[in-house]
Amino acid sequence: ATAGSARGPLRFPSGFGWGAATSAYQIEGAAKEDGRGESIWDTFSHTPGRTRNGDTGDVAADHYHRYAEDLDLMRDLGLRSYRFSVSWPRIQADGSGRPNQRGLDFYRRLVDGLHERGIAPMLTLFHWDLPQALQDAGGWENRDTAERFAEYADVMFHALGDRVPVWLTINEPKTVVQNGYLWGHHAPGRQDPDAAYLVAHHLQLAHGLAVRALRARGVDARIGPALNLHPCYPADDTAEAATATRLHDGYENRLYLDSILKGAYPADVLADLGPDSRMVRAVRDGDLAVIASPVDLLAVQYYTPLYVTGQGGTVTRWPTSEAEWQQIYPEGMYDILTRVTRDYGRIPITITENGLPCPDRLDADGTVDDAGRIDFLRDHFAAAHRAIRDGVPLESYHVWSLLDNFEWAEGYEQRWGLVYVDYPTQRRVLKRSAHWYRTVIRDNGL
Ligand code: GBH
């Protein structure tokens, strides 16, 4: 399939997987129901001072109870693909052992509801809500957590392997490393660089072990990692900035990409960490072979570029969104997609997240006018279209997010949804961007 001409209307390849994404802790609520155990995000969000306004995911968008209505919204939008995550503590309250049937039943109902509406399910096994019991045993600093993850993954392959065509292992390992262990803005709220990269290795290992578990079960489905990639550019044209940008790219992108797709951690990052770092000491013979177990596709999440100074810091070059870390730069989408294809070969790519927070409000006439989100998405869709034209095997695109939801440390103030959620009533209202997106999907382009 080929994309349409750059000057005419932008037609995407036929069958292109227009979609939207969510994650369990951000939308489900029902934190204590049907045998769900506690996750590190329950602990973190209930710790005073950790989230804006003390917000928690206890109720969130109440999707656990309203999933049928949400499935109908997806059908109304015309979605072809829906990316969601499974809450590990719903499946194994303490992170190991016999699965909780009521937890499995919920995801079975969700997946069947997607199929009934002609929407392809895309399942993420881990989107940050680690069972608290595993954290108490050391969390991702403990190599055993990777083994527990593979067991949990196998439970899910057994339960849903026949009806979920695409599986993603770990959402944004880098965010766990950086926000969870370097900066402490996310659960478990640590600030320990030496621990952070040990965690990176164990997350990569967990990914590889899960890929092996899927193959061992003989499940006829595709699997891959979900990486948030940041195109890195020098902040100025000094040699120092060029050098610093290269290393920054190692930490942001190649640490994750190279280990999975080339079977080696990048030498510059390993040298920078040093032989005495906990990570370098933790890598055992055979680990990289596990991590590099062949995957079927690569899920890319793109939000922002980074501009790196000679001192290794970053500066802001473009207008930012309501999220001050996000610079609006659609060209970065093109750059990161074409770069991945150039450096790692023609592995199929899905965009599993891209989106914008807006100060959305429900107007008196019952509409939500998020014109800025439409502009943002149009420009990013166009950039993705150019990447396809230039040879990137991009097969689908999931907007973050289907619904307004619990935006982690930012609580409920930032609204990322195509669909507005009026939290006091849990009423859903399609924003203007949702109506617009429906026409994009119907026309398969812009
Ligand atoms: C994604 O992360 C997540 O997968 C998704 O759950 C989330 O809702 C969505 O983006 C929107 O944010 O304040 O300096 O600590 C995107 C990567 C990692 C970007 C955490 C913001 C916080 C920066 N995000 N980071 S800081």
Short mmCIF file of C-alpha atoms and ligand atoms in Angstrom, two decimals:
data_model
loop_
_atom_site.label_atom_id
_atom_site.label_comp_id
_atom_site.label_asym_id
_atom_site.label_seq_id
_atom_site.Cartn_x
_atom_site.Cartn_y
_atom_site.Cartn_z
CA ALA A 1 0.00 0.00 0.00
CA THR A 2 1.26 3.48 -0.74
CA ALA A 3 0.32 6.79 0.81
CA GLY A 4 -1.24 9.52 -1.33
CA SER A 5 0.68 12.42 -2.82
CA ALA A 6 2.04 15.03 -0.46
CA ARG A 7 0.12 17.83 -2.18
CA GLY A 8 -3.26 16.19 -2.53
CA PRO A 9 -5.39 15.02 0.33
CA LEU A 10 -3.40 12.85 2.71
CA ARG A 11 -4.66 9.30 2.28
CA PHE A 12 -3.24 6.66 4.57
CA PRO A 13 -2.56 3.06 3.49
CA SER A 14 -5.76 1.05 3.27
CA GLY A 15 -6.57 -0.69 6.54
CA PHE A 16 -4.53 1.82 8.53
CA GLY A 17 -5.19 1.22 12.23
CA TRP A 18 -6.65 4.46 13.53
CA GLY A 19 -6.94 4.11 17.29
CA ALA A 20 -6.88 5.55 20.77
CA ALA A 21 -5.05 4.52 23.92
CA THR A 22 -5.62 4.35 27.68
CA SER A 23 -4.05 2.63 30.67
CA ALA A 24 -5.60 0.71 33.52
CA TYR A 25 -4.74 2.81 36.56
CA GLN A 26 -5.55 6.02 34.71
CA ILE A 27 -9.15 5.11 33.85
CA GLU A 28 -10.48 2.04 35.67
CA GLY A 29 -11.09 3.13 39.25
CA ALA A 30 -12.72 0.28 41.25
CA ALA A 31 -9.49 0.11 43.17
CA LYS A 32 -10.76 -2.33 45.78
CA GLU A 33 -13.16 -4.43 43.74
CA ASP A 34 -13.29 -8.05 42.65
CA GLY A 35 -10.10 -9.05 44.41
CA ARG A 36 -7.77 -6.40 43.04
CA GLY A 37 -4.60 -6.06 45.10
CA GLU A 38 -2.73 -2.83 45.78
CA SER A 39 -0.30 -1.36 43.30
CA ILE A 40 2.57 1.05 43.83
CA TRP A 41 0.37 3.77 42.35
CA ASP A 42 -2.24 3.27 45.09
CA THR A 43 0.51 3.71 47.66
CA PHE A 44 2.09 6.66 45.88
CA SER A 45 -1.09 8.60 45.12
CA HIS A 46 -2.30 8.14 48.70
CA THR A 47 0.96 9.54 50.06
CA PRO A 48 0.41 13.23 50.89
CA GLY A 49 2.23 15.61 48.56
CA ARG A 50 2.88 13.16 45.75
CA THR A 51 0.09 14.13 43.33
CA ARG A 52 -1.58 17.42 42.45
CA ASN A 53 -4.51 18.09 44.80
CA GLY A 54 -3.86 14.67 46.37
CA ASP A 55 -5.68 13.06 43.44
CA THR A 56 -5.74 9.26 43.25
CA GLY A 57 -6.95 6.63 40.78
CA ASP A 58 -9.50 5.22 43.24
CA VAL A 59 -12.39 6.18 40.97
CA ALA A 60 -10.71 7.74 37.92
CA ALA A 61 -13.06 7.57 34.91
CA ASP A 62 -14.89 4.61 36.49
CA HIS A 63 -14.19 2.62 33.35
CA TYR A 64 -14.31 -0.66 35.27
CA HIS A 65 -18.04 -0.14 35.65
CA ARG A 66 -18.67 1.89 32.49
CA TYR A 67 -16.61 -0.12 30.00
CA ALA A 68 -19.69 -1.03 27.93
CA GLU A 69 -20.60 2.63 27.45
CA ASP A 70 -16.94 3.35 26.62
CA LEU A 71 -16.94 0.56 24.03
CA ASP A 72 -19.94 2.22 22.42
CA LEU A 73 -18.07 5.53 22.32
CA MET A 74 -15.20 3.79 20.54
CA ARG A 75 -17.62 2.37 18.01
CA ASP A 76 -19.19 5.81 17.50
CA LEU A 77 -15.73 7.22 16.80
CA GLY A 78 -15.12 4.46 14.27
CA LEU A 79 -11.93 3.28 16.00
CA ARG A 80 -10.20 0.38 14.30
CA SER A 81 -7.82 -0.31 17.18
CA TYR A 82 -7.95 0.22 20.93
CA ARG A 83 -4.86 0.06 23.10
CA PHE A 84 -5.43 -0.57 26.81
CA SER A 85 -3.45 -2.06 29.66
CA VAL A 86 -4.13 -4.79 32.16
CA SER A 87 -3.85 -4.07 35.86
CA TRP A 88 -1.43 -6.72 37.12
CA PRO A 89 -2.82 -6.55 40.70
CA ARG A 90 -6.30 -7.38 39.36
CA ILE A 91 -4.84 -10.60 37.96
CA GLN A 92 -2.45 -11.43 40.80
CA ALA A 93 -3.19 -9.39 43.91
CA ASP A 94 0.31 -9.96 45.29
CA GLY A 95 2.09 -10.27 41.96
CA SER A 96 2.41 -14.04 41.85
CA GLY A 97 0.52 -17.29 42.09
CA ARG A 98 -2.93 -18.36 41.06
CA PRO A 99 -4.77 -15.79 38.91
CA ASN A 100 -7.90 -14.02 40.11
CA GLN A 101 -10.72 -15.19 37.84
CA ARG A 102 -12.80 -12.03 38.35
CA GLY A 103 -9.90 -9.91 37.11
CA LEU A 104 -9.46 -12.12 34.05
CA ASP A 105 -13.20 -11.98 33.40
CA PHE A 106 -13.17 -8.18 33.21
CA TYR A 107 -10.56 -8.14 30.46
CA ARG A 108 -12.28 -11.02 28.68
CA ARG A 109 -15.51 -8.99 28.58
CA LEU A 110 -13.63 -5.92 27.36
CA VAL A 111 -11.83 -7.81 24.59
CA ASP A 112 -15.00 -9.59 23.48
CA GLY A 113 -16.81 -6.24 23.44
CA LEU A 114 -14.12 -4.83 21.16
CA HIS A 115 -14.44 -7.72 18.73
CA GLU A 116 -18.23 -7.37 18.71
CA ARG A 117 -17.74 -3.77 17.58
CA GLY A 118 -15.09 -4.55 14.98
CA ILE A 119 -12.24 -2.95 16.96
CA ALA A 120 -8.88 -4.69 17.21
CA PRO A 121 -7.60 -5.03 20.80
CA MET A 122 -3.98 -4.08 21.55
CA LEU A 123 -3.02 -5.14 25.07
CA THR A 124 -0.21 -3.65 27.19
CA LEU A 125 0.84 -5.98 29.98
CA PHE A 126 2.39 -3.36 32.25
CA HIS A 127 1.65 0.35 32.41
CA TRP A 128 3.39 1.14 35.73
CA ASP A 129 0.95 -0.33 38.28
CA LEU A 130 3.30 -2.86 39.88
CA PRO A 131 1.75 -4.97 42.66
CA GLN A 132 2.79 -3.38 45.95
CA ALA A 133 3.80 -6.79 47.32
CA LEU A 134 6.49 -7.03 44.65
CA GLN A 135 7.69 -3.54 45.49
CA ASP A 136 7.97 -4.63 49.11
CA ALA A 137 10.28 -7.39 47.87
CA GLY A 138 12.52 -4.86 46.07
CA GLY A 139 10.42 -4.05 43.00
CA TRP A 140 12.31 -3.67 39.74
CA GLU A 141 15.62 -3.51 41.63
CA ASN A 142 15.05 -7.20 42.32
CA ARG A 143 15.81 -9.45 39.35
CA ASP A 144 13.08 -11.79 40.53
CA THR A 145 10.44 -9.19 39.53
CA ALA A 146 11.36 -9.87 35.89
CA GLU A 147 10.61 -13.58 36.43
CA ARG A 148 7.31 -12.73 38.16
CA PHE A 149 6.41 -10.50 35.20
CA ALA A 150 7.01 -13.34 32.75
CA GLU A 151 4.72 -15.61 34.81
CA TYR A 152 1.99 -12.98 34.87
CA ALA A 153 2.43 -12.45 31.13
CA ASP A 154 2.01 -16.18 30.60
CA VAL A 155 -1.23 -16.14 32.60
CA MET A 156 -2.51 -13.48 30.23
CA PHE A 157 -1.32 -15.32 27.10
CA HIS A 158 -3.17 -18.38 28.33
CA ALA A 159 -6.34 -16.39 29.08
CA LEU A 160 -6.49 -14.10 26.03
CA GLY A 161 -3.86 -15.31 23.58
CA ASP A 162 -6.54 -16.55 21.20
CA ARG A 163 -8.33 -13.21 20.99
CA VAL A 164 -5.72 -10.44 21.32
CA PRO A 165 -3.69 -10.08 18.12
CA VAL A 166 -1.10 -7.57 19.41
CA TRP A 167 0.64 -7.60 22.79
CA LEU A 168 2.92 -4.93 24.21
CA THR A 169 5.17 -5.80 27.12
CA ILE A 170 6.19 -2.78 29.18
CA ASN A 171 4.98 0.76 28.66
CA GLU A 172 7.85 3.23 28.55
CA PRO A 173 10.56 1.53 30.60
CA LYS A 174 12.41 4.84 30.40
CA THR A 175 9.68 6.63 32.35
CA VAL A 176 9.91 4.07 35.15
CA VAL A 177 13.67 4.60 35.19
CA GLN A 178 13.57 8.39 35.04
CA ASN A 179 10.39 9.38 36.85
CA GLY A 180 10.26 6.43 39.21
CA TYR A 181 13.94 6.19 40.16
CA LEU A 182 15.91 9.27 39.00
CA TRP A 183 13.60 12.20 39.67
CA GLY A 184 11.04 10.56 41.94
CA HIS A 185 7.95 12.19 40.40
CA HIS A 186 6.31 8.79 39.84
CA ALA A 187 5.90 5.68 41.97
CA PRO A 188 7.89 4.41 43.75
CA GLY A 189 9.27 7.94 44.11
CA ARG A 190 12.97 7.20 44.39
CA GLN A 191 15.91 9.47 43.54
CA ASP A 192 18.80 7.07 43.08
CA PRO A 193 20.65 7.02 39.74
CA ASP A 194 22.51 3.81 40.52
CA ALA A 195 19.22 2.03 41.23
CA ALA A 196 17.60 3.60 38.16
CA TYR A 197 19.77 1.84 35.59
CA LEU A 198 19.65 -1.45 37.45
CA VAL A 199 15.89 -1.10 37.10
CA ALA A 200 16.36 -0.39 33.38
CA HIS A 201 18.14 -3.71 32.94
CA HIS A 202 15.51 -5.66 34.84
CA LEU A 203 12.72 -4.01 32.83
CA GLN A 204 14.46 -4.97 29.60
CA LEU A 205 14.97 -8.48 30.91
CA ALA A 206 11.29 -8.70 31.87
CA HIS A 207 10.36 -7.65 28.35
CA GLY A 208 12.54 -10.38 26.82
CA LEU A 209 11.30 -13.08 29.18
CA ALA A 210 7.70 -12.20 28.29
CA VAL A 211 8.45 -12.42 24.57
CA ARG A 212 9.92 -15.89 25.18
CA ALA A 213 6.88 -16.91 27.21
CA LEU A 214 4.57 -15.98 24.34
CA ARG A 215 6.63 -18.01 21.86
CA ALA A 216 6.84 -20.94 24.27
CA ARG A 217 3.06 -21.06 24.49
CA GLY A 218 2.81 -21.09 20.72
CA VAL A 219 0.36 -18.20 20.80
CA ASP A 220 -0.49 -16.95 17.32
CA ALA A 221 -0.15 -13.24 18.11
CA ARG A 222 2.39 -10.48 17.67
CA ILE A 223 4.41 -8.91 20.49
CA GLY A 224 6.74 -5.96 20.96
CA PRO A 225 7.96 -3.26 23.34
CA ALA A 226 6.32 0.17 23.82
CA LEU A 227 9.05 2.82 23.93
CA ASN A 228 8.72 6.55 24.33
CA LEU A 229 11.35 7.98 22.05
CA HIS A 230 12.70 11.50 22.09
CA PRO A 231 14.47 12.91 19.06
CA CYS A 232 17.51 14.71 20.49
CA TYR A 233 18.97 17.77 18.80
CA PRO A 234 21.95 19.94 19.80
CA ALA A 235 20.83 23.23 21.37
CA ASP A 236 23.53 25.11 19.45
CA ASP A 237 26.20 24.34 16.88
CA THR A 238 29.13 23.86 19.25
CA ALA A 239 31.11 20.61 19.27
CA GLU A 240 30.26 20.24 22.98
CA ALA A 241 26.54 20.28 22.26
CA ALA A 242 26.98 17.69 19.51
CA THR A 243 28.87 15.37 21.86
CA ALA A 244 26.41 15.83 24.71
CA THR A 245 23.48 15.22 22.37
CA ARG A 246 24.94 11.91 21.27
CA LEU A 247 25.20 10.64 24.87
CA HIS A 248 21.77 12.02 25.73
CA ASP A 249 20.35 10.07 22.81
CA GLY A 250 22.02 6.99 24.26
CA TYR A 251 20.17 7.37 27.55
CA GLU A 252 16.87 8.42 25.99
CA ASN A 253 16.64 6.06 23.04
CA ARG A 254 19.49 3.65 22.29
CA LEU A 255 19.60 2.09 25.77
CA TYR A 256 16.18 0.60 25.03
CA LEU A 257 16.25 0.28 21.24
CA ASP A 258 19.74 -1.22 20.89
CA SER A 259 19.31 -3.82 23.61
CA ILE A 260 16.11 -5.13 22.05
CA LEU A 261 16.84 -4.67 18.36
CA LYS A 262 20.64 -5.06 18.26
CA GLY A 263 21.29 -7.29 21.25
CA ALA A 264 23.75 -4.93 22.95
CA TYR A 265 23.58 -1.98 25.28
CA PRO A 266 25.17 1.11 23.71
CA ALA A 267 28.89 1.26 24.50
CA ASP A 268 28.87 4.99 25.22
CA VAL A 269 26.13 4.60 27.86
CA LEU A 270 27.84 1.61 29.48
CA ALA A 271 31.12 3.56 29.60
CA ASP A 272 29.33 6.53 31.12
CA LEU A 273 27.69 4.35 33.78
CA GLY A 274 31.03 2.73 34.55
CA PRO A 275 32.02 -0.82 35.44
CA ASP A 276 31.10 -0.38 39.11
CA SER A 277 27.52 0.69 38.47
CA ARG A 278 24.85 -1.64 39.77
CA MET A 279 23.50 -2.08 36.28
CA VAL A 280 26.75 -3.07 34.62
CA ARG A 281 27.45 -5.52 37.43
CA ALA A 282 23.96 -7.01 37.14
CA VAL A 283 24.11 -8.00 33.46
CA ARG A 284 24.65 -11.76 33.26
CA ASP A 285 25.77 -13.93 30.38
CA GLY A 286 22.78 -14.63 28.20
CA ASP A 287 20.70 -11.64 29.38
CA LEU A 288 21.16 -9.70 26.16
CA ALA A 289 20.09 -12.73 24.14
CA VAL A 290 16.86 -12.83 26.15
CA ILE A 291 16.31 -9.08 25.80
CA ALA A 292 16.91 -9.30 22.05
CA SER A 293 14.42 -12.14 21.51
CA PRO A 294 12.91 -11.32 18.11
CA VAL A 295 9.88 -9.05 18.31
CA ASP A 296 7.16 -8.61 15.70
CA LEU A 297 6.65 -4.90 15.92
CA LEU A 298 7.87 -1.77 17.67
CA ALA A 299 5.43 0.53 19.47
CA VAL A 300 6.59 4.15 19.44
CA GLN A 301 5.26 6.92 21.68
CA TYR A 302 6.19 10.44 20.66
CA TYR A 303 5.36 13.64 22.52
CA THR A 304 8.30 16.03 22.42
CA PRO A 305 11.80 16.68 21.12
CA LEU A 306 14.78 17.46 23.39
CA TYR A 307 17.43 20.15 22.78
CA VAL A 308 20.69 19.34 24.52
CA THR A 309 23.32 21.89 25.60
CA GLY A 310 27.08 21.38 25.79
CA GLN A 311 26.72 20.80 29.53
CA GLY A 312 24.20 17.99 28.90
CA GLY A 313 21.19 20.00 30.09
CA THR A 314 18.13 20.65 27.99
CA VAL A 315 16.49 23.84 26.80
CA THR A 316 13.08 24.68 25.40
CA ARG A 317 12.92 25.79 21.80
CA TRP A 318 9.24 25.52 20.78
CA PRO A 319 5.96 26.53 22.39
CA THR A 320 4.99 24.17 25.18
CA SER A 321 1.61 22.63 25.91
CA GLU A 322 -0.19 22.63 29.26
CA ALA A 323 2.44 20.03 30.18
CA GLU A 324 5.57 22.13 30.48
CA TRP A 325 7.78 19.21 29.40
CA GLN A 326 6.02 19.01 26.03
CA GLN A 327 7.28 21.17 23.19
CA ILE A 328 5.00 21.11 20.20
CA TYR A 329 7.13 19.95 17.27
CA PRO A 330 5.39 17.70 14.72
CA GLU A 331 8.59 17.35 12.69
CA GLY A 332 9.98 15.32 15.59
CA MET A 333 7.43 12.64 14.74
CA TYR A 334 8.85 12.39 11.23
CA ASP A 335 12.42 12.43 12.49
CA ILE A 336 11.98 9.69 15.09
CA LEU A 337 10.03 7.38 12.76
CA THR A 338 12.46 7.69 9.86
CA ARG A 339 15.43 7.35 12.21
CA VAL A 340 14.14 4.11 13.71
CA THR A 341 13.60 2.64 10.24
CA ARG A 342 17.04 3.81 9.09
CA ASP A 343 18.92 2.52 12.14
CA TYR A 344 16.97 -0.65 12.96
CA GLY A 345 15.52 -1.86 9.67
CA ARG A 346 11.99 -2.19 8.42
CA ILE A 347 10.35 -3.58 11.55
CA PRO A 348 6.60 -2.79 11.56
CA ILE A 349 5.82 0.24 13.72
CA THR A 350 2.70 1.26 15.59
CA ILE A 351 2.34 4.63 17.24
CA THR A 352 0.83 3.76 20.59
CA GLU A 353 0.70 7.27 22.01
CA ASN A 354 0.69 10.86 20.79
CA GLY A 355 -1.51 13.64 22.06
CA LEU A 356 -1.92 16.98 23.77
CA PRO A 357 -3.40 18.22 27.04
CA CYS A 358 -5.82 21.16 26.66
CA PRO A 359 -7.63 23.35 29.20
CA ASP A 360 -10.91 21.85 28.08
CA ARG A 361 -14.22 22.87 29.60
CA LEU A 362 -17.77 21.86 29.00
CA ASP A 363 -19.58 24.87 27.50
CA ALA A 364 -23.15 25.79 28.37
CA ASP A 365 -24.32 24.43 25.02
CA GLY A 366 -22.90 21.02 25.94
CA THR A 367 -19.87 21.14 23.65
CA VAL A 368 -16.13 21.05 24.32
CA ASP A 369 -14.16 23.14 21.86
CA ASP A 370 -10.59 21.79 21.79
CA ALA A 371 -9.45 23.39 18.53
CA GLY A 372 -5.81 23.26 19.67
CA ARG A 373 -5.94 19.47 19.86
CA ILE A 374 -7.25 19.28 16.30
CA ASP A 375 -4.36 21.42 15.02
CA PHE A 376 -1.89 19.32 16.98
CA LEU A 377 -3.21 16.02 15.69
CA ARG A 378 -3.53 17.23 12.11
CA ASP A 379 0.12 18.30 12.05
CA HIS A 380 1.32 15.06 13.67
CA PHE A 381 -0.81 12.89 11.36
CA ALA A 382 0.68 14.77 8.39
CA ALA A 383 4.20 14.13 9.71
CA ALA A 384 3.41 10.42 10.12
CA HIS A 385 2.00 10.37 6.61
CA ARG A 386 5.25 11.79 5.22
CA ALA A 387 7.20 9.16 7.14
CA ILE A 388 5.07 6.43 5.51
CA ARG A 389 5.64 7.99 2.11
CA ASP A 390 9.38 7.92 2.82
CA GLY A 391 9.34 4.21 3.59
CA VAL A 392 8.44 3.81 7.28
CA PRO A 393 6.26 0.70 7.77
CA LEU A 394 3.80 2.44 10.07
CA GLU A 395 0.62 0.44 10.48
CA SER A 396 -1.42 2.20 13.12
CA TYR A 397 -1.70 5.36 15.24
CA HIS A 398 -3.24 5.58 18.70
CA VAL A 399 -4.14 8.99 20.04
CA TRP A 400 -3.44 9.52 23.74
CA SER A 401 -6.05 9.41 25.06
CA LEU A 402 -9.54 8.08 24.48
CA LEU A 403 -10.80 9.62 27.73
CA ASP A 404 -9.74 12.34 30.12
CA ASN A 405 -8.06 10.47 32.95
CA PHE A 406 -5.74 10.40 35.95
CA GLU A 407 -2.59 12.02 34.60
CA TRP A 408 -0.28 10.51 37.24
CA ALA A 409 1.45 13.18 39.36
CA GLU A 410 -0.64 15.84 37.58
CA GLY A 411 -3.90 14.31 38.80
CA TYR A 412 -7.10 15.22 36.97
CA GLU A 413 -6.26 18.80 36.03
CA GLN A 414 -4.60 17.95 32.75
CA ARG A 415 -7.13 16.67 30.26
CA TRP A 416 -5.71 14.53 27.45
CA GLY A 417 -8.89 12.89 26.15
CA LEU A 418 -10.74 12.98 22.86
CA VAL A 419 -13.71 12.45 25.13
CA TYR A 420 -14.45 14.78 28.03
CA VAL A 421 -15.17 13.21 31.39
CA ASP A 422 -17.31 15.22 33.79
CA TYR A 423 -15.91 13.59 36.92
CA PRO A 424 -18.71 14.46 39.36
CA THR A 425 -21.29 12.72 37.13
CA GLN A 426 -18.91 10.54 35.04
CA ARG A 427 -20.78 11.76 31.99
CA ARG A 428 -18.82 11.43 28.73
CA VAL A 429 -18.97 14.15 26.05
CA LEU A 430 -17.24 13.89 22.69
CA LYS A 431 -14.95 16.89 22.27
CA ARG A 432 -14.75 18.70 18.94
CA SER A 433 -11.52 16.78 18.27
CA ALA A 434 -13.41 13.49 18.63
CA HIS A 435 -15.93 14.54 15.97
CA TRP A 436 -13.05 15.64 13.76
CA TYR A 437 -11.15 12.39 14.35
CA ARG A 438 -14.23 10.42 13.34
CA THR A 439 -14.10 12.07 9.89
CA VAL A 440 -10.35 11.40 9.61
CA ILE A 441 -10.98 7.72 10.27
CA ARG A 442 -13.97 7.61 7.90
CA ASP A 443 -11.93 9.23 5.10
CA ASN A 444 -8.75 7.34 6.04
CA GLY A 445 -6.88 10.61 5.97
CA LEU A 446 -6.97 14.37 6.06
C1 GBH B 1 2.88 8.89 28.52
O1 GBH B 1 4.14 9.23 29.01
C2 GBH B 1 2.29 7.83 29.40
O2 GBH B 1 2.49 6.55 28.83
C3 GBH B 1 0.83 8.05 29.69
O3 GBH B 1 0.43 7.20 30.71
C4 GBH B 1 0.60 9.50 30.01
O4 GBH B 1 -0.71 9.76 30.43
C5 GBH B 1 0.91 10.30 28.77
O5 GBH B 1 2.21 10.08 28.37
C6 GBH B 1 0.74 11.80 28.93
O6 GBH B 1 1.70 12.33 29.79
O7 GBH B 1 7.25 16.35 35.00
O8 GBH B 1 9.59 16.37 34.35
O9 GBH B 1 8.72 14.53 35.62
C7 GBH B 1 4.82 10.25 28.30
C8 GBH B 1 6.19 10.46 28.91
C9 GBH B 1 6.96 10.73 31.12
C10 GBH B 1 6.28 12.60 29.85
C11 GBH B 1 6.82 11.55 32.40
C12 GBH B 1 6.17 13.42 31.11
C13 GBH B 1 7.01 13.74 33.30
C14 GBH B 1 8.08 14.77 33.14
N1 GBH B 1 6.05 11.22 30.12
N2 GBH B 1 7.11 12.93 32.09
S1 GBH B 1 8.45 15.56 34.64
#
